[in-house]
mmCIF file of C-alpha atoms in Angstrom:
data_model
loop_
_atom_site.group_PDB
_atom_site.id
_atom_site.type_symbol
_atom_site.label_atom_id
_atom_site.label_comp_id
_atom_site.label_asym_id
_atom_site.label_seq_id
_atom_site.Cartn_x
_atom_site.Cartn_y
_atom_site.Cartn_z
ATOM 1 C CA MET A 1 -18.399 22.148 17.605
ATOM 2 C CA ALA A 2 -15.790 19.904 16.032
ATOM 3 C CA ASP A 3 -12.759 21.359 14.355
ATOM 4 C CA SER A 4 -12.088 21.006 10.648
ATOM 5 C CA SER A 5 -10.070 17.806 11.124
ATOM 6 C CA SER A 6 -13.112 16.082 12.612
ATOM 7 C CA SER A 7 -15.381 17.253 9.831
ATOM 8 C CA SER A 8 -12.955 16.252 7.103
ATOM 9 C CA LEU A 9 -12.354 12.836 8.643
ATOM 10 C CA SER A 10 -16.084 12.283 8.972
ATOM 11 C CA SER A 11 -16.620 13.121 5.324
ATOM 12 C CA LEU A 12 -13.940 10.638 4.240
ATOM 13 C CA LEU A 13 -15.636 7.754 5.988
ATOM 14 C CA GLY A 14 -18.289 5.690 4.261
ATOM 15 C CA ASN A 15 -21.745 5.003 5.642
ATOM 16 C CA ASP A 16 -20.770 1.679 7.224
ATOM 17 C CA GLU A 17 -18.078 3.262 9.384
ATOM 18 C CA ARG A 18 -20.421 6.049 10.476
ATOM 19 C CA ARG A 19 -23.055 3.582 11.709
ATOM 20 C CA THR A 20 -20.809 1.424 13.856
ATOM 21 C CA SER A 21 -19.792 2.168 17.395
ATOM 22 C CA PRO A 22 -16.104 3.105 17.520
ATOM 23 C CA ILE A 23 -15.811 1.187 20.793
ATOM 24 C CA PRO A 24 -17.443 -2.032 22.022
ATOM 25 C CA TYR A 25 -20.417 -1.735 24.342
ATOM 26 C CA ARG A 26 -19.339 -2.466 27.908
ATOM 27 C CA VAL A 27 -22.928 -3.015 29.007
ATOM 28 C CA LYS A 28 -25.370 -4.784 26.696
ATOM 29 C CA PRO A 29 -28.410 -2.718 25.642
ATOM 30 C CA LEU A 30 -30.782 -4.369 28.129
ATOM 31 C CA GLU A 31 -28.403 -4.848 31.074
ATOM 32 C CA TYR A 32 -28.702 -1.402 32.660
ATOM 33 C CA GLU A 33 -30.497 -0.601 35.940
ATOM 34 C CA PRO A 34 -32.953 0.700 36.971
ATOM 35 C CA PRO A 35 -35.116 -0.411 34.047
ATOM 36 C CA ILE A 36 -36.995 2.175 31.999
ATOM 37 C CA GLU A 37 -40.035 1.020 30.060
ATOM 38 C CA CYS A 38 -41.003 2.122 26.585
ATOM 39 C CA LYS A 39 -44.593 2.622 25.395
ATOM 40 C CA CYS A 40 -44.849 -1.161 24.784
ATOM 41 C CA ASN A 41 -44.375 -1.697 28.564
ATOM 42 C CA LYS A 42 -41.090 -3.493 27.860
ATOM 43 C CA LYS A 43 -37.612 -2.526 29.001
ATOM 44 C CA ALA A 44 -36.187 0.042 26.579
ATOM 45 C CA ALA A 45 -32.740 -0.616 25.120
ATOM 46 C CA MET A 46 -29.870 1.728 25.950
ATOM 47 C CA TRP A 47 -27.718 2.726 22.996
ATOM 48 C CA ILE A 48 -24.866 5.174 22.478
ATOM 49 C CA SER A 49 -25.119 7.941 19.901
ATOM 50 C CA TRP A 50 -22.033 8.644 17.801
ATOM 51 C CA SER A 51 -23.488 11.499 15.763
ATOM 52 C CA ASP A 52 -21.652 14.829 15.567
ATOM 53 C CA ASP A 53 -24.414 16.422 17.657
ATOM 54 C CA ASN A 54 -24.387 13.848 20.482
ATOM 55 C CA PRO A 55 -21.160 11.809 20.484
ATOM 56 C CA GLY A 56 -20.938 9.276 23.301
ATOM 57 C CA ARG A 57 -24.322 10.271 24.676
ATOM 58 C CA ARG A 58 -26.522 7.395 25.846
ATOM 59 C CA TYR A 59 -30.168 7.205 24.851
ATOM 60 C CA LEU A 60 -33.096 4.847 25.351
ATOM 61 C CA LYS A 61 -35.150 3.434 22.521
ATOM 62 C CA CYS A 62 -37.775 0.724 22.137
ATOM 63 C CA PHE A 63 -35.813 -2.503 21.636
ATOM 64 C CA LYS A 64 -38.293 -3.615 18.947
ATOM 65 C CA ALA A 65 -38.479 -0.203 17.189
ATOM 66 C CA ARG A 66 -37.238 -1.630 13.876
ATOM 67 C CA ASP A 67 -39.600 -4.608 14.069
ATOM 68 C CA GLY A 68 -42.904 -2.873 14.723
ATOM 69 C CA GLY A 69 -42.268 -1.681 18.276
ATOM 70 C CA CYS A 70 -43.163 1.769 19.522
ATOM 71 C CA ASP A 71 -41.580 5.141 18.763
ATOM 72 C CA PHE A 72 -40.228 5.669 22.298
ATOM 73 C CA ILE A 73 -36.877 7.468 22.417
ATOM 74 C CA GLY A 74 -35.261 9.554 25.135
ATOM 75 C CA TRP A 75 -31.891 10.712 26.397
ATOM 76 C CA PHE A 76 -30.483 8.884 29.406
ATOM 77 C CA GLU A 77 -28.304 11.834 30.399
ATOM 78 C CA GLY A 78 -27.853 15.477 29.509
ATOM 79 C CA PRO A 79 -25.608 16.844 26.753
ATOM 80 C CA HIS A 80 -21.835 16.952 27.086
ATOM 81 C CA HIS A 81 -19.804 20.101 27.623
ATOM 82 C CA PRO A 82 -18.749 21.484 24.174
ATOM 83 C CA PHE A 83 -15.062 20.720 24.864
ATOM 84 C CA VAL A 84 -15.866 17.091 25.739
ATOM 85 C CA GLN A 85 -18.163 16.835 22.720
ATOM 86 C CA THR A 86 -15.404 18.032 20.370
ATOM 87 C CA LEU A 87 -12.915 15.686 22.001
ATOM 88 C CA LEU A 88 -15.289 12.716 21.618
ATOM 89 C CA ILE A 89 -15.869 13.540 17.949
ATOM 90 C CA ASP A 90 -12.109 13.724 17.318
ATOM 91 C CA LEU A 91 -11.518 10.437 19.142
ATOM 92 C CA ARG A 92 -14.422 8.750 17.330
ATOM 93 C CA ASP A 93 -13.064 9.907 13.970
ATOM 94 C CA ALA A 94 -9.558 8.750 14.887
ATOM 95 C CA VAL A 95 -10.876 5.288 15.809
ATOM 96 C CA TRP A 96 -12.899 5.048 12.593
ATOM 97 C CA SER A 97 -9.880 6.159 10.570
ATOM 98 C CA LEU A 98 -7.619 3.608 12.272
ATOM 99 C CA LYS A 99 -10.183 0.848 11.709
ATOM 100 C CA LYS A 100 -10.314 1.777 8.034
ATOM 101 C CA GLN A 101 -6.487 1.761 7.830
ATOM 102 C CA LYS A 102 -6.397 -1.600 9.604
ATOM 103 C CA ALA A 103 -8.857 -3.090 7.105
ATOM 104 C CA SER A 104 -6.805 -1.653 4.245
ATOM 105 C CA LEU A 105 -3.586 -3.077 5.677
ATOM 106 C CA ARG A 106 -5.200 -6.482 6.219
ATOM 107 C CA GLN A 107 -6.281 -6.462 2.565
ATOM 108 C CA ALA A 108 -2.774 -5.485 1.444
ATOM 109 C CA VAL A 109 -1.250 -8.255 3.582
ATOM 110 C CA ALA A 110 -3.688 -10.805 2.126
ATOM 111 C CA GLU A 111 -2.759 -9.718 -1.405
ATOM 112 C CA LEU A 112 0.957 -9.913 -0.588
ATOM 113 C CA VAL A 113 0.542 -13.370 0.956
ATOM 114 C CA GLU A 114 -1.124 -14.518 -2.276
ATOM 115 C CA LYS A 115 1.697 -12.971 -4.315
ATOM 116 C CA VAL A 116 4.351 -14.671 -2.146
ATOM 117 C CA GLU A 117 2.563 -18.007 -2.569
ATOM 118 C CA ARG A 118 2.485 -17.548 -6.352
ATOM 119 C CA LEU A 119 6.189 -16.614 -6.351
ATOM 120 C CA GLU A 120 7.039 -19.628 -4.179
ATOM 121 C CA ASP A 121 5.200 -21.846 -6.682
ATOM 122 C CA LYS A 122 7.198 -20.230 -9.501
ATOM 123 C CA VAL A 123 10.463 -20.798 -7.582
ATOM 124 C CA ASP A 124 9.520 -24.475 -7.170
ATOM 125 C CA GLU A 125 8.818 -24.730 -10.920
ATOM 126 C CA LEU A 126 12.159 -23.101 -11.731
ATOM 127 C CA LYS A 127 14.004 -25.415 -9.327
ATOM 128 C CA GLU A 128 12.436 -28.412 -11.068
ATOM 129 C CA GLU A 129 13.424 -26.974 -14.457
ATOM 130 C CA ASN A 130 16.976 -26.375 -13.151
ATOM 131 C CA ALA A 131 17.192 -29.944 -11.902
ATOM 132 C CA ARG A 132 15.980 -31.191 -15.294
ATOM 133 C CA LEU A 133 18.560 -29.025 -17.088
ATOM 134 C CA ASP A 134 21.307 -30.147 -14.694
ATOM 135 C CA GLY A 135 20.566 -33.679 -15.882
ATOM 136 C CA PHE A 136 21.445 -32.543 -19.398
ATOM 137 C CA GLU A 137 24.786 -31.128 -18.214
ATOM 138 C CA GLY A 138 26.380 -34.581 -18.033
ATOM 139 C CA GLU A 139 24.942 -35.492 -21.405
ATOM 140 C CA LYS A 140 26.267 -32.206 -22.863
ATOM 141 C CA GLU A 141 29.792 -32.946 -21.588
ATOM 142 C CA TYR A 142 29.621 -36.457 -23.033
ATOM 143 C CA LEU A 143 28.483 -35.122 -26.433
ATOM 144 C CA GLU A 144 31.145 -32.366 -26.438
ATOM 145 C CA GLY A 145 33.790 -35.006 -25.769
ATOM 146 C CA LYS A 146 32.435 -37.153 -28.577
ATOM 147 C CA VAL A 147 32.432 -34.160 -30.986
ATOM 148 C CA GLU A 148 36.037 -33.423 -30.014
ATOM 149 C CA ARG A 149 37.086 -37.028 -30.694
ATOM 150 C CA LEU A 150 35.268 -37.036 -34.018
ATOM 151 C CA GLU A 151 36.964 -33.785 -35.050
ATOM 152 C CA ARG A 152 40.379 -35.282 -34.186
ATOM 153 C CA GLU A 153 39.558 -38.389 -36.178
ATOM 154 C CA LYS A 154 38.445 -36.191 -39.055
ATOM 155 C CA LYS A 155 41.784 -34.321 -38.974
ATOM 156 C CA LEU A 156 43.685 -37.578 -38.901
ATOM 157 C CA MET A 157 41.787 -38.907 -41.894
ATOM 158 C CA ARG A 158 42.758 -36.000 -44.091
#
């Protein structure tokens, strides 16, 4: 259903990106109405699938399925039109790609901030060294003057 750009983007993403929703849930999993019960006689949770086969499609599942609940699972609505499905896959992949780029850029910024801080420390060290050397400038001039006087005295003594 999805074009090659969707497939290639999906393959570039790691497992973590593929498991997260590309968008925040607007309604929490148990806040839908009317309630639908699972086999445990509890309200089933509503989730959103982001698989290539069912992007953006809502489904119901036992809220405790991972912690010993029942195996109840069912679609809340029918499948999307193929055009909408392809569009959702492309949008999902674009969001995942942008999130990955954002994380990469944040990491690069953090590294550059560290580098700038190290360089600022180095600049401070060099300024201190410059100030120390500037203190020797007056002493250098004094000693050069003394050497000059001694050389003149030496010439006079010959």
